[in-house]
Coordinates of C-alpha atoms in Angstrom, one line a residue:
M71 CA 66.4 21.0 64.5
T72 CA 64.6 23.7 62.5
S73 CA 61.6 22.5 60.7
V74 CA 61.3 23.0 56.9
R75 CA 57.9 23.8 55.3
H76 CA 57.4 22.1 52.0
S77 CA 55.3 23.9 49.3
V78 CA 54.5 23.7 45.6
R79 CA 54.3 26.5 43.0
A80 CA 52.9 26.4 39.5
I81 CA 54.2 28.1 36.4
L82 CA 50.8 27.9 34.8
F83 CA 50.7 28.6 31.1
D84 CA 47.5 29.8 29.4
G85 CA 48.4 30.0 25.7
D86 CA 51.5 32.1 25.4
D87 CA 51.0 33.7 28.8
V88 CA 51.6 32.6 32.4
V89 CA 48.9 33.0 35.1
L90 CA 50.0 35.0 38.1
F91 CA 48.4 36.6 41.2
R92 CA 48.9 40.3 41.8
R93 CA 48.7 40.5 45.6
L94 CA 47.2 43.5 47.4
R95 CA 47.7 43.6 51.1
P96 CA 47.0 46.3 53.7
G97 CA 50.2 48.2 54.5
R98 CA 52.3 46.6 51.8
E99 CA 53.3 47.5 48.2
P100 CA 51.6 45.3 45.6
Y101 CA 53.7 42.2 44.7
W102 CA 53.3 39.2 42.4
I103 CA 53.3 35.4 43.1
T104 CA 52.6 32.2 41.2
P105 CA 49.7 30.0 42.3
G106 CA 50.4 27.3 44.8
G107 CA 50.8 26.7 48.6
G108 CA 51.8 24.3 51.3
V109 CA 51.9 20.5 51.0
E110 CA 49.4 19.0 53.5
P111 CA 49.8 15.7 55.3
T112 CA 46.8 14.3 53.4
D113 CA 48.4 15.1 49.9
A114 CA 49.5 11.9 48.2
S115 CA 52.4 13.6 46.5
P116 CA 53.8 17.1 45.7
E117 CA 52.0 17.0 42.4
A118 CA 48.7 16.1 44.1
A119 CA 49.2 19.1 46.4
L120 CA 49.8 21.3 43.4
R121 CA 46.5 20.1 41.7
R122 CA 44.6 20.6 45.0
E123 CA 46.0 24.2 45.3
L124 CA 45.1 25.1 41.7
D125 CA 41.6 23.8 42.3
E126 CA 41.3 25.8 45.5
E127 CA 42.8 29.0 44.2
L128 CA 41.6 29.1 40.6
G129 CA 39.0 26.4 40.2
A130 CA 41.6 25.2 37.6
T131 CA 42.6 21.9 36.1
T132 CA 45.8 21.3 34.1
G133 CA 47.6 18.9 31.8
P134 CA 50.9 17.3 32.7
A135 CA 52.8 18.9 35.5
L136 CA 56.6 18.9 35.2
H137 CA 58.9 19.5 38.1
V138 CA 61.4 22.1 36.7
F139 CA 62.8 24.0 39.6
T140 CA 63.4 23.6 43.4
L141 CA 63.7 26.8 45.4
V142 CA 65.4 26.6 48.8
E143 CA 64.7 29.5 51.3
P144 CA 65.2 29.7 55.0
G145 CA 62.7 27.3 56.6
R146 CA 61.0 26.5 53.2
L147 CA 61.6 24.2 50.3
S148 CA 59.4 24.8 47.2
M149 CA 59.0 22.5 44.3
V150 CA 58.1 24.4 41.2
F151 CA 56.0 22.7 38.4
A152 CA 55.3 23.9 34.9
C153 CA 51.9 23.0 33.5
R154 CA 49.3 24.2 31.0
L155 CA 45.8 25.3 31.9
V156 CA 42.9 23.1 30.7
S157 CA 40.0 24.8 32.5
L158 CA 39.5 27.6 34.9
D159 CA 36.3 28.6 36.9
L160 CA 36.9 31.4 39.4
S161 CA 33.4 30.8 40.9
R162 CA 34.8 27.5 42.3
R163 CA 37.5 29.1 44.4
S164 CA 37.5 27.5 47.8
G165 CA 40.8 28.3 49.5
P166 CA 40.8 29.9 52.9
E167 CA 42.8 32.9 51.6
F168 CA 39.7 33.9 49.6
L169 CA 37.4 33.8 52.6
E170 CA 39.5 36.1 54.8
P171 CA 39.3 39.7 53.6
D172 CA 42.0 40.9 56.1
I173 CA 44.7 39.1 54.0
G174 CA 44.0 41.2 50.9
L175 CA 43.3 40.4 47.3
H176 CA 44.5 37.9 44.8
Q177 CA 44.0 39.5 41.4
V178 CA 44.4 37.0 38.5
R179 CA 46.6 38.4 35.7
R180 CA 48.1 36.9 32.6
V181 CA 51.7 38.0 31.7
R182 CA 54.1 37.2 28.9
P183 CA 56.8 34.9 30.5
E184 CA 59.7 37.1 29.3
D185 CA 58.2 40.1 31.2
V186 CA 57.8 38.3 34.5
R187 CA 61.3 39.4 35.6
T188 CA 60.3 43.0 35.4
L189 CA 57.6 42.5 38.1
P190 CA 58.1 42.6 41.9
M191 CA 57.9 38.8 42.2
V192 CA 58.0 36.9 45.4
P193 CA 60.5 35.3 45.5
P194 CA 62.4 37.2 42.8
E195 CA 64.4 34.1 41.9
L196 CA 61.3 32.5 40.5
G197 CA 60.5 35.4 38.3
E198 CA 64.0 35.4 36.9
F199 CA 63.7 31.6 36.2
I200 CA 60.4 32.0 34.4
S201 CA 61.8 34.7 32.1
A202 CA 65.1 33.0 31.5
N203 CA 63.2 29.9 30.3
A204 CA 60.4 31.6 28.5
A205 CA 61.0 29.5 25.3
T206 CA 62.2 26.3 27.0
L207 CA 59.3 25.6 29.3
P208 CA 56.5 25.6 26.7
A209 CA 58.6 23.3 24.5
L210 CA 59.0 20.9 27.4
L211 CA 55.3 20.9 28.1
D212 CA 54.5 20.3 24.5
A213 CA 56.9 17.3 24.4
A214 CA 55.3 15.9 27.6
T215 CA 51.7 16.5 26.4
Y216 CA 52.1 14.7 23.1
A217 CA 54.5 11.9 24.2
P218 CA 52.7 8.7 23.0
G219 CA 51.3 6.7 25.9
R220 CA 52.8 8.9 28.6
Y221 CA 49.9 11.1 29.5
R222 CA 46.2 10.7 29.0
P223 CA 44.6 13.6 27.0
V224 CA 41.6 15.5 28.3
V225 CA 38.5 14.2 26.6
D226 CA 35.3 16.4 26.5
V227 CA 31.9 14.7 26.4
H228 CA 28.8 16.5 25.1
L229 CA 25.2 15.2 25.2
L230 CA 23.0 16.6 22.5
L231 CA 19.4 16.9 23.8
I232 CA 16.7 17.4 21.2
D233 CA 13.3 18.9 22.2
G234 CA 10.6 18.2 19.7
G235 CA 10.9 17.1 16.1
G236 CA 12.7 13.9 15.3
L237 CA 15.9 12.5 13.8
T238 CA 16.6 11.5 10.2
D239 CA 18.3 8.2 9.4
G240 CA 21.5 10.1 9.5
R241 CA 20.7 11.1 13.1
V242 CA 20.2 14.8 12.1
P243 CA 17.4 16.8 13.9
T244 CA 14.4 17.4 11.6
D245 CA 12.7 20.8 11.2
G246 CA 10.9 21.9 14.4
G247 CA 13.3 20.3 16.8
K248 CA 15.4 22.3 19.2
V249 CA 18.7 21.6 20.9
L250 CA 19.7 22.6 24.4
L251 CA 22.7 24.9 24.5
G252 CA 24.5 26.6 27.4
R253 CA 26.3 29.9 27.5
R254 CA 29.1 30.3 30.0
R255 CA 28.8 33.2 32.5
S256 CA 30.7 34.4 35.6
T257 CA 33.3 31.6 35.4
G258 CA 36.4 33.8 34.5
Y259 CA 37.2 31.6 31.6
A260 CA 35.7 31.5 28.1
D261 CA 32.6 33.5 29.3
G262 CA 30.1 34.2 26.6
E263 CA 30.8 31.0 24.6
W264 CA 27.9 28.8 23.6
Q265 CA 28.3 25.0 24.1
I266 CA 26.2 21.9 23.8
M267 CA 25.1 20.8 27.3
P268 CA 25.2 18.8 29.5
S269 CA 28.9 18.3 29.0
G270 CA 32.0 17.5 31.0
H271 CA 35.4 15.7 31.0
L272 CA 35.7 11.9 30.6
E273 CA 37.2 10.8 33.9
E274 CA 40.0 8.3 34.2
G275 CA 38.6 4.8 34.0
S276 CA 35.3 5.9 32.5
R277 CA 33.9 4.0 29.5
W278 CA 31.8 5.2 26.6
W279 CA 28.1 4.2 27.1
T280 CA 24.7 5.3 26.1
P281 CA 22.8 6.7 29.1
P282 CA 19.1 5.6 29.6
S283 CA 18.3 9.2 30.4
G284 CA 19.7 12.7 29.6
R285 CA 20.7 13.4 33.2
P286 CA 24.2 14.7 33.5
A287 CA 26.7 13.3 36.1
R288 CA 26.8 16.7 37.9
S289 CA 25.0 19.9 37.3
S290 CA 26.7 23.2 36.7
A291 CA 23.5 25.1 35.8
S292 CA 24.3 27.9 38.3
R293 CA 27.1 29.1 36.0
W294 CA 25.3 28.7 32.7
T295 CA 22.6 30.5 30.8
T296 CA 20.5 27.9 28.9
A297 CA 18.6 28.3 25.7
R298 CA 16.8 26.2 23.1
W299 CA 18.0 26.7 19.6
S300 CA 15.8 25.9 16.6
T301 CA 17.3 23.5 14.0

């Protein structure tokens, strides 16, 4: 009996565009693929495999992932999910394909979905599906994202650290106080933006609480430029 390899692919929307890889390999013409990869025995489900692959290939997290297409090829069965990008940090890439230079480059590109069919996609059937459903897929994702009680929204948490000065009764910093800000750099997503830091996502099962100290749960200082801004 011929074995069948199971894989997952992501039609990953970032705004009105889809995120694709332009593949450059020695001895071959450039071609385009969607993010994704093989389902591993340790993956709890195809969706779990998809989220692992997106983290490894793009340092990405997404909202709801909808199974919209199944592609059957000789020796391979691919489940295709549509999802929206929540965050992306290319400095967190960890997949083996980015550690082996002999297999070429994965260039991240954003393309209008209706234009995907004009690219040399592998497989071409997936490119045709994306373009044919350029309007339908975003509508399905919007319906899934905002369905009451169906999906948990992503919640950002920011900790305002004040250096010097004090707080008024309305908890507003007084003159002379400074707040700690961070500026994103070398992440591949929203670089140059200033944000209150420390910050992060509220994880599933977490509760609101007032920490006894200003220490963040995990540090990402290597990808931030910090500054103190006078109030």
